[in-house]
Amino acid sequence: MMVWVAIVVTAAGCYAVKLLGLSVPAAVLERPLVRRLAALVPIAALAALIALQTFADGRTLVVDARAAGLAAAAVALLLRAPFLVVVAVAVVVTAAVRALTG
């Protein structure tokens, strides 16, 4: 029963946040600071998620094969490789490091 209450409360909260976003006046959204923040917040959130998934294991900081895959992906990005190639490079390097280190 408590799970369903949590689901309903979460859904209502998400709907309220979406409704709040739609009710912001257009004049506010046209401000340069707001436009810049709207462009940068998703990038920061994605970077934080990548760092968390790469360097965290529960509550501990780890550096393992995932870090090597991330580094390889960064190199591929610097070389301006297409997105699928970047992902493939990261997967191959991560798998290779895991295979070599056990």
PDB file of C-alpha atoms in Angstrom:
ATOM      1  CA  MET A   1       0.000   0.000   0.000  1.00  0.00           C
ATOM      2  CA  MET A   2       2.813   2.433   0.878  1.00  0.00           C
ATOM      3  CA  VAL A   3       4.410   1.834  -2.528  1.00  0.00           C
ATOM      4  CA  TRP A   4       1.264   2.961  -4.310  1.00  0.00           C
ATOM      5  CA  VAL A   5       1.038   6.040  -2.117  1.00  0.00           C
ATOM      6  CA  ALA A   6       4.655   6.854  -2.993  1.00  0.00           C
ATOM      7  CA  ILE A   7       3.952   6.329  -6.702  1.00  0.00           C
ATOM      8  CA  VAL A   8       0.867   8.563  -6.631  1.00  0.00           C
ATOM      9  CA  VAL A   9       2.646  11.292  -4.644  1.00  0.00           C
ATOM     10  CA  THR A  10       5.636  11.158  -6.994  1.00  0.00           C
ATOM     11  CA  ALA A  11       3.422  11.303 -10.081  1.00  0.00           C
ATOM     12  CA  ALA A  12       1.513  14.262  -8.645  1.00  0.00           C
ATOM     13  CA  GLY A  13       4.784  16.001  -7.808  1.00  0.00           C
ATOM     14  CA  CYS A  14       6.139  15.442 -11.319  1.00  0.00           C
ATOM     15  CA  TYR A  15       2.930  16.789 -12.812  1.00  0.00           C
ATOM     16  CA  ALA A  16       3.072  19.838 -10.537  1.00  0.00           C
ATOM     17  CA  VAL A  17       6.685  20.546 -11.528  1.00  0.00           C
ATOM     18  CA  LYS A  18       5.795  20.247 -15.202  1.00  0.00           C
ATOM     19  CA  LEU A  19       2.788  22.531 -14.727  1.00  0.00           C
ATOM     20  CA  LEU A  20       4.970  25.015 -12.864  1.00  0.00           C
ATOM     21  CA  GLY A  21       7.427  25.033 -15.756  1.00  0.00           C
ATOM     22  CA  LEU A  22       4.651  25.713 -18.231  1.00  0.00           C
ATOM     23  CA  SER A  23       3.331  28.614 -16.170  1.00  0.00           C
ATOM     24  CA  VAL A  24       6.598  30.579 -16.247  1.00  0.00           C
ATOM     25  CA  PRO A  25       6.087  33.784 -18.254  1.00  0.00           C
ATOM     26  CA  ALA A  26       7.817  33.949 -21.628  1.00  0.00           C
ATOM     27  CA  ALA A  27       9.610  37.154 -20.599  1.00  0.00           C
ATOM     28  CA  VAL A  28      11.446  35.235 -17.894  1.00  0.00           C
ATOM     29  CA  LEU A  29      12.431  32.457 -20.285  1.00  0.00           C
ATOM     30  CA  GLU A  30      13.844  34.960 -22.780  1.00  0.00           C
ATOM     31  CA  ARG A  31      16.405  36.366 -20.324  1.00  0.00           C
ATOM     32  CA  PRO A  32      19.987  35.519 -21.348  1.00  0.00           C
ATOM     33  CA  LEU A  33      20.881  34.130 -17.923  1.00  0.00           C
ATOM     34  CA  VAL A  34      17.881  31.805 -17.904  1.00  0.00           C
ATOM     35  CA  ARG A  35      18.609  30.645 -21.453  1.00  0.00           C
ATOM     36  CA  ARG A  36      22.248  29.995 -20.578  1.00  0.00           C
ATOM     37  CA  LEU A  37      21.308  28.086 -17.414  1.00  0.00           C
ATOM     38  CA  ALA A  38      18.745  26.038 -19.322  1.00  0.00           C
ATOM     39  CA  ALA A  39      21.463  25.065 -21.780  1.00  0.00           C
ATOM     40  CA  LEU A  40      24.061  24.186 -19.138  1.00  0.00           C
ATOM     41  CA  VAL A  41      22.019  22.375 -16.486  1.00  0.00           C
ATOM     42  CA  PRO A  42      21.386  19.226 -18.579  1.00  0.00           C
ATOM     43  CA  ILE A  43      25.095  18.993 -19.418  1.00  0.00           C
ATOM     44  CA  ALA A  44      26.054  19.302 -15.764  1.00  0.00           C
ATOM     45  CA  ALA A  45      23.465  16.723 -14.728  1.00  0.00           C
ATOM     46  CA  LEU A  46      24.647  14.277 -17.382  1.00  0.00           C
ATOM     47  CA  ALA A  47      28.287  14.777 -16.393  1.00  0.00           C
ATOM     48  CA  ALA A  48      27.405  14.137 -12.762  1.00  0.00           C
ATOM     49  CA  LEU A  49      25.567  10.944 -13.684  1.00  0.00           C
ATOM     50  CA  ILE A  50      28.522   9.734 -15.761  1.00  0.00           C
ATOM     51  CA  ALA A  51      30.966  10.476 -12.948  1.00  0.00           C
ATOM     52  CA  LEU A  52      28.751   8.723 -10.426  1.00  0.00           C
ATOM     53  CA  GLN A  53      28.317   5.628 -12.584  1.00  0.00           C
ATOM     54  CA  THR A  54      32.022   5.518 -13.460  1.00  0.00           C
ATOM     55  CA  PHE A  55      33.772   6.232 -10.187  1.00  0.00           C
ATOM     56  CA  ALA A  56      31.331   5.039  -7.519  1.00  0.00           C
ATOM     57  CA  ASP A  57      30.669   1.596  -6.127  1.00  0.00           C
ATOM     58  CA  GLY A  58      28.069   2.015  -3.460  1.00  0.00           C
ATOM     59  CA  ARG A  59      29.518   4.622  -1.134  1.00  0.00           C
ATOM     60  CA  THR A  60      33.160   4.096  -2.105  1.00  0.00           C
ATOM     61  CA  LEU A  61      35.278   5.743  -4.768  1.00  0.00           C
ATOM     62  CA  VAL A  62      36.770   3.271  -7.250  1.00  0.00           C
ATOM     63  CA  VAL A  63      38.964   3.517 -10.307  1.00  0.00           C
ATOM     64  CA  ASP A  64      38.530   0.415 -12.443  1.00  0.00           C
ATOM     65  CA  ALA A  65      37.893  -0.606 -16.039  1.00  0.00           C
ATOM     66  CA  ARG A  66      35.040   1.876 -16.335  1.00  0.00           C
ATOM     67  CA  ALA A  67      37.506   4.739 -15.871  1.00  0.00           C
ATOM     68  CA  ALA A  68      39.632   3.376 -18.715  1.00  0.00           C
ATOM     69  CA  GLY A  69      36.542   3.187 -20.911  1.00  0.00           C
ATOM     70  CA  LEU A  70      35.625   6.762 -20.029  1.00  0.00           C
ATOM     71  CA  ALA A  71      39.152   7.929 -20.829  1.00  0.00           C
ATOM     72  CA  ALA A  72      39.050   6.118 -24.169  1.00  0.00           C
ATOM     73  CA  ALA A  73      35.697   7.732 -24.941  1.00  0.00           C
ATOM     74  CA  ALA A  74      37.138  11.145 -24.104  1.00  0.00           C
ATOM     75  CA  VAL A  75      40.019  10.536 -26.503  1.00  0.00           C
ATOM     76  CA  ALA A  76      37.586   9.455 -29.210  1.00  0.00           C
ATOM     77  CA  LEU A  77      35.566  12.621 -28.613  1.00  0.00           C
ATOM     78  CA  LEU A  78      38.700  14.736 -28.919  1.00  0.00           C
ATOM     79  CA  LEU A  79      39.368  13.051 -32.238  1.00  0.00           C
ATOM     80  CA  ARG A  80      35.819  14.037 -33.268  1.00  0.00           C
ATOM     81  CA  ALA A  81      34.664  10.469 -33.762  1.00  0.00           C
ATOM     82  CA  PRO A  82      30.939   9.849 -34.356  1.00  0.00           C
ATOM     83  CA  PHE A  83      28.840   9.084 -31.295  1.00  0.00           C
ATOM     84  CA  LEU A  84      28.438   5.369 -32.045  1.00  0.00           C
ATOM     85  CA  VAL A  85      32.192   5.033 -32.482  1.00  0.00           C
ATOM     86  CA  VAL A  86      32.738   6.758 -29.131  1.00  0.00           C
ATOM     87  CA  VAL A  87      30.375   4.331 -27.431  1.00  0.00           C
ATOM     88  CA  ALA A  88      31.972   1.358 -29.192  1.00  0.00           C
ATOM     89  CA  VAL A  89      35.469   2.472 -28.186  1.00  0.00           C
ATOM     90  CA  ALA A  90      34.384   2.853 -24.565  1.00  0.00           C
ATOM     91  CA  VAL A  91      32.759  -0.580 -24.544  1.00  0.00           C
ATOM     92  CA  VAL A  92      35.726  -2.307 -26.163  1.00  0.00           C
ATOM     93  CA  VAL A  93      38.292  -0.664 -23.884  1.00  0.00           C
ATOM     94  CA  THR A  94      36.244  -1.393 -20.762  1.00  0.00           C
ATOM     95  CA  ALA A  95      35.793  -5.025 -21.778  1.00  0.00           C
ATOM     96  CA  ALA A  96      39.473  -5.381 -22.641  1.00  0.00           C
ATOM     97  CA  VAL A  97      40.622  -3.938 -19.330  1.00  0.00           C
ATOM     98  CA  ARG A  98      38.187  -6.170 -17.444  1.00  0.00           C
ATOM     99  CA  ALA A  99      39.413  -9.198 -19.389  1.00  0.00           C
ATOM    100  CA  LEU A 100      43.035  -8.362 -18.681  1.00  0.00           C
ATOM    101  CA  THR A 101      42.602  -7.547 -14.996  1.00  0.00           C
ATOM    102  CA  GLY A 102      40.063 -10.237 -14.218  1.00  0.00           C
TER     103      GLY A 102
END
